[in-house]
Amino acid sequence: MDKIAVVEVPEFLEEDGEYDTQYKRTVRWDMEAGDFVRDGANKVQGCAGEEGFQSWCYKTAMTERYACLAYPVEIGAEMEEAMDDDEADIVESQVERTITEAIGVNPRTEWVGDFEFIWDADVMHCTFYVKGVGFDELFQVII
């Protein structure tokens, strides 16, 4: 008679919400180069979690939602849809909404606002501020 293997399934531990609001050391990102910061030996450099959160906000605003299969559906802004109107004030409103929602999924986000838009013909430039939980000051994001 064959033996039947018995496997015990471990219990899943509930995630502690406090853990998600802590800033953890991460890798440094160069927003202008669009790549990780490396030293002379080509080793990726680290940074404090607060700086990492700032990079995450920038990258989230610049990432089209659903475009990168490696990211969960909560990550990214729906900029293509937001830009799909002929009227600048409607586009600005939709961009503000999608960026605020996209950055707001992170539990470290306390506030997103003070959006400013500059139009150069049909190209839009956007600046806004973010306050992270525990940050003393706002930081600016330019896209």
PDB file of C-alpha atoms in Angstrom:
ATOM      1  CA  MET A   1       0.000   0.000   0.000  1.00  0.00           C
ATOM      2  CA  ASP A   2       1.283   3.469  -0.912  1.00  0.00           C
ATOM      3  CA  LYS A   3       1.840   5.972   1.813  1.00  0.00           C
ATOM      4  CA  ILE A   4       0.055   9.289   1.539  1.00  0.00           C
ATOM      5  CA  ALA A   5       2.175  12.329   2.287  1.00  0.00           C
ATOM      6  CA  VAL A   6       0.673  14.722   4.777  1.00  0.00           C
ATOM      7  CA  VAL A   7       1.715  18.340   4.484  1.00  0.00           C
ATOM      8  CA  GLU A   8       0.850  20.877   7.133  1.00  0.00           C
ATOM      9  CA  VAL A   9      -0.075  24.278   5.786  1.00  0.00           C
ATOM     10  CA  PRO A  10       1.382  27.090   7.883  1.00  0.00           C
ATOM     11  CA  GLU A  11      -0.903  29.813   9.148  1.00  0.00           C
ATOM     12  CA  PHE A  12      -0.586  33.136   7.423  1.00  0.00           C
ATOM     13  CA  LEU A  13       0.393  35.990   9.669  1.00  0.00           C
ATOM     14  CA  GLU A  14      -1.534  39.209   9.317  1.00  0.00           C
ATOM     15  CA  GLU A  15       0.641  42.087   8.174  1.00  0.00           C
ATOM     16  CA  ASP A  16       1.157  44.821  10.711  1.00  0.00           C
ATOM     17  CA  GLY A  17       0.108  48.188   9.260  1.00  0.00           C
ATOM     18  CA  GLU A  18       2.819  49.915  11.317  1.00  0.00           C
ATOM     19  CA  TYR A  19       5.473  48.065   9.329  1.00  0.00           C
ATOM     20  CA  ASP A  20       4.197  49.583   6.077  1.00  0.00           C
ATOM     21  CA  THR A  21       4.623  53.151   7.275  1.00  0.00           C
ATOM     22  CA  GLN A  22       8.289  52.767   8.185  1.00  0.00           C
ATOM     23  CA  TYR A  23      10.899  54.103   5.777  1.00  0.00           C
ATOM     24  CA  LYS A  24      13.473  51.434   5.029  1.00  0.00           C
ATOM     25  CA  ARG A  25      16.886  51.778   3.463  1.00  0.00           C
ATOM     26  CA  THR A  26      16.737  51.167  -0.278  1.00  0.00           C
ATOM     27  CA  VAL A  27      18.706  51.728  -3.481  1.00  0.00           C
ATOM     28  CA  ARG A  28      19.391  55.247  -4.749  1.00  0.00           C
ATOM     29  CA  TRP A  29      17.691  56.234  -8.016  1.00  0.00           C
ATOM     30  CA  ASP A  30      18.922  58.977 -10.369  1.00  0.00           C
ATOM     31  CA  MET A  31      15.746  60.562 -11.751  1.00  0.00           C
ATOM     32  CA  GLU A  32      17.531  62.437 -14.547  1.00  0.00           C
ATOM     33  CA  ALA A  33      19.455  59.377 -15.768  1.00  0.00           C
ATOM     34  CA  GLY A  34      16.540  57.003 -15.123  1.00  0.00           C
ATOM     35  CA  ASP A  35      18.845  54.444 -13.544  1.00  0.00           C
ATOM     36  CA  PHE A  36      20.302  53.302 -10.248  1.00  0.00           C
ATOM     37  CA  VAL A  37      23.200  55.321  -8.833  1.00  0.00           C
ATOM     38  CA  ARG A  38      26.432  53.320  -8.911  1.00  0.00           C
ATOM     39  CA  ASP A  39      29.918  53.882  -7.536  1.00  0.00           C
ATOM     40  CA  GLY A  40      33.243  53.520  -9.367  1.00  0.00           C
ATOM     41  CA  ALA A  41      33.118  49.728  -8.950  1.00  0.00           C
ATOM     42  CA  ASN A  42      29.626  49.705 -10.558  1.00  0.00           C
ATOM     43  CA  LYS A  43      28.053  48.758  -7.235  1.00  0.00           C
ATOM     44  CA  VAL A  44      24.523  50.060  -6.643  1.00  0.00           C
ATOM     45  CA  GLN A  45      24.434  52.732  -3.936  1.00  0.00           C
ATOM     46  CA  GLY A  46      21.947  52.826  -1.094  1.00  0.00           C
ATOM     47  CA  CYS A  47      19.977  55.670   0.442  1.00  0.00           C
ATOM     48  CA  ALA A  48      17.743  56.370   3.410  1.00  0.00           C
ATOM     49  CA  GLY A  49      14.125  55.307   3.118  1.00  0.00           C
ATOM     50  CA  GLU A  50      12.878  58.901   3.006  1.00  0.00           C
ATOM     51  CA  GLU A  51      14.891  59.540  -0.174  1.00  0.00           C
ATOM     52  CA  GLY A  52      13.643  56.226  -1.548  1.00  0.00           C
ATOM     53  CA  PHE A  53      10.036  57.319  -0.918  1.00  0.00           C
ATOM     54  CA  GLN A  54      10.664  60.526  -2.871  1.00  0.00           C
ATOM     55  CA  SER A  55      12.006  58.479  -5.790  1.00  0.00           C
ATOM     56  CA  TRP A  56       9.007  56.143  -5.529  1.00  0.00           C
ATOM     57  CA  CYS A  57       6.629  59.132  -5.818  1.00  0.00           C
ATOM     58  CA  TYR A  58       8.399  60.371  -8.944  1.00  0.00           C
ATOM     59  CA  LYS A  59       8.521  56.936 -10.556  1.00  0.00           C
ATOM     60  CA  THR A  60       4.877  56.244  -9.712  1.00  0.00           C
ATOM     61  CA  ALA A  61       3.761  59.494 -11.338  1.00  0.00           C
ATOM     62  CA  MET A  62       5.877  58.687 -14.412  1.00  0.00           C
ATOM     63  CA  THR A  63       4.707  55.063 -14.750  1.00  0.00           C
ATOM     64  CA  GLU A  64       1.610  54.388 -16.808  1.00  0.00           C
ATOM     65  CA  ARG A  65      -0.734  52.150 -14.834  1.00  0.00           C
ATOM     66  CA  TYR A  66      -1.155  48.632 -16.310  1.00  0.00           C
ATOM     67  CA  ALA A  67       1.774  49.177 -18.726  1.00  0.00           C
ATOM     68  CA  CYS A  68       4.357  47.209 -16.733  1.00  0.00           C
ATOM     69  CA  LEU A  69       3.306  43.641 -16.014  1.00  0.00           C
ATOM     70  CA  ALA A  70       5.861  43.397 -13.198  1.00  0.00           C
ATOM     71  CA  TYR A  71       3.948  45.995 -11.154  1.00  0.00           C
ATOM     72  CA  PRO A  72       0.713  45.352  -9.278  1.00  0.00           C
ATOM     73  CA  VAL A  73      -2.337  47.137 -10.696  1.00  0.00           C
ATOM     74  CA  GLU A  74      -2.220  49.710  -7.865  1.00  0.00           C
ATOM     75  CA  ILE A  75       1.084  51.143  -9.126  1.00  0.00           C
ATOM     76  CA  GLY A  76       1.120  53.922 -11.697  1.00  0.00           C
ATOM     77  CA  ALA A  77      -0.946  56.832 -12.921  1.00  0.00           C
ATOM     78  CA  GLU A  78      -3.448  56.750 -15.774  1.00  0.00           C
ATOM     79  CA  MET A  79      -1.810  59.611 -17.648  1.00  0.00           C
ATOM     80  CA  GLU A  80      -2.760  58.527 -21.177  1.00  0.00           C
ATOM     81  CA  GLU A  81      -6.436  58.644 -20.266  1.00  0.00           C
ATOM     82  CA  ALA A  82      -5.975  61.911 -18.341  1.00  0.00           C
ATOM     83  CA  MET A  83      -4.323  63.578 -21.333  1.00  0.00           C
ATOM     84  CA  ASP A  84      -7.086  62.474 -23.716  1.00  0.00           C
ATOM     85  CA  ASP A  85      -9.002  65.752 -23.889  1.00  0.00           C
ATOM     86  CA  ASP A  86      -8.684  68.955 -25.909  1.00  0.00           C
ATOM     87  CA  GLU A  87      -9.317  71.329 -23.013  1.00  0.00           C
ATOM     88  CA  ALA A  88      -6.320  72.165 -20.795  1.00  0.00           C
ATOM     89  CA  ASP A  89      -8.356  72.672 -17.607  1.00  0.00           C
ATOM     90  CA  ILE A  90      -9.951  69.213 -17.949  1.00  0.00           C
ATOM     91  CA  VAL A  91      -6.549  67.615 -18.601  1.00  0.00           C
ATOM     92  CA  GLU A  92      -5.074  69.369 -15.558  1.00  0.00           C
ATOM     93  CA  SER A  93      -7.937  68.189 -13.356  1.00  0.00           C
ATOM     94  CA  GLN A  94      -7.593  64.589 -14.558  1.00  0.00           C
ATOM     95  CA  VAL A  95      -3.788  64.609 -14.152  1.00  0.00           C
ATOM     96  CA  GLU A  96      -4.135  65.953 -10.613  1.00  0.00           C
ATOM     97  CA  ARG A  97      -6.687  63.252  -9.792  1.00  0.00           C
ATOM     98  CA  THR A  98      -4.716  60.315 -11.211  1.00  0.00           C
ATOM     99  CA  ILE A  99      -1.399  61.375  -9.651  1.00  0.00           C
ATOM    100  CA  THR A 100      -3.024  61.995  -6.266  1.00  0.00           C
ATOM    101  CA  GLU A 101      -4.679  58.564  -6.366  1.00  0.00           C
ATOM    102  CA  ALA A 102      -1.507  56.823  -7.572  1.00  0.00           C
ATOM    103  CA  ILE A 103       0.745  58.257  -4.857  1.00  0.00           C
ATOM    104  CA  GLY A 104      -2.001  57.908  -2.250  1.00  0.00           C
ATOM    105  CA  VAL A 105      -1.875  54.088  -2.410  1.00  0.00           C
ATOM    106  CA  ASN A 106       1.364  54.188  -0.427  1.00  0.00           C
ATOM    107  CA  PRO A 107       0.628  54.212   3.323  1.00  0.00           C
ATOM    108  CA  ARG A 108       3.604  56.558   3.776  1.00  0.00           C
ATOM    109  CA  THR A 109       1.762  59.294   1.842  1.00  0.00           C
ATOM    110  CA  GLU A 110       0.169  61.891   4.057  1.00  0.00           C
ATOM    111  CA  TRP A 111      -0.694  64.536   1.461  1.00  0.00           C
ATOM    112  CA  VAL A 112      -0.390  65.333  -2.282  1.00  0.00           C
ATOM    113  CA  GLY A 113      -1.280  68.772  -3.641  1.00  0.00           C
ATOM    114  CA  ASP A 114      -0.338  72.268  -4.832  1.00  0.00           C
ATOM    115  CA  PHE A 115      -0.280  71.228  -8.473  1.00  0.00           C
ATOM    116  CA  GLU A 116       1.082  73.693 -11.020  1.00  0.00           C
ATOM    117  CA  PHE A 117       0.918  73.197 -14.772  1.00  0.00           C
ATOM    118  CA  ILE A 118       2.953  74.823 -17.522  1.00  0.00           C
ATOM    119  CA  TRP A 119       2.006  74.259 -21.143  1.00  0.00           C
ATOM    120  CA  ASP A 120       4.562  74.487 -23.946  1.00  0.00           C
ATOM    121  CA  ALA A 121       2.386  74.158 -27.057  1.00  0.00           C
ATOM    122  CA  ASP A 122       0.821  70.712 -26.544  1.00  0.00           C
ATOM    123  CA  VAL A 123       3.408  69.520 -23.993  1.00  0.00           C
ATOM    124  CA  MET A 124       2.398  69.721 -20.350  1.00  0.00           C
ATOM    125  CA  HIS A 125       4.850  70.058 -17.464  1.00  0.00           C
ATOM    126  CA  CYS A 126       3.559  69.401 -13.972  1.00  0.00           C
ATOM    127  CA  THR A 127       4.907  70.223 -10.517  1.00  0.00           C
ATOM    128  CA  PHE A 128       3.332  69.127  -7.252  1.00  0.00           C
ATOM    129  CA  TYR A 129       4.207  68.601  -3.614  1.00  0.00           C
ATOM    130  CA  VAL A 130       4.053  65.515  -1.413  1.00  0.00           C
ATOM    131  CA  LYS A 131       4.216  65.196   2.351  1.00  0.00           C
ATOM    132  CA  GLY A 132       5.266  61.836   3.657  1.00  0.00           C
ATOM    133  CA  VAL A 133       4.221  60.527   7.059  1.00  0.00           C
ATOM    134  CA  GLY A 134       6.753  61.831   9.572  1.00  0.00           C
ATOM    135  CA  PHE A 135       8.318  64.321   7.127  1.00  0.00           C
ATOM    136  CA  ASP A 136       8.779  67.790   8.581  1.00  0.00           C
ATOM    137  CA  GLU A 137       8.495  69.439   5.174  1.00  0.00           C
ATOM    138  CA  LEU A 138       6.873  68.903   1.800  1.00  0.00           C
ATOM    139  CA  PHE A 139       9.013  67.832  -1.127  1.00  0.00           C
ATOM    140  CA  GLN A 140       8.534  68.845  -4.742  1.00  0.00           C
ATOM    141  CA  VAL A 141       8.055  66.445  -7.659  1.00  0.00           C
ATOM    142  CA  ILE A 142       8.553  67.695 -11.217  1.00  0.00           C
ATOM    143  CA  ILE A 143       7.343  65.669 -14.178  1.00  0.00           C
TER     144      ILE A 143
END
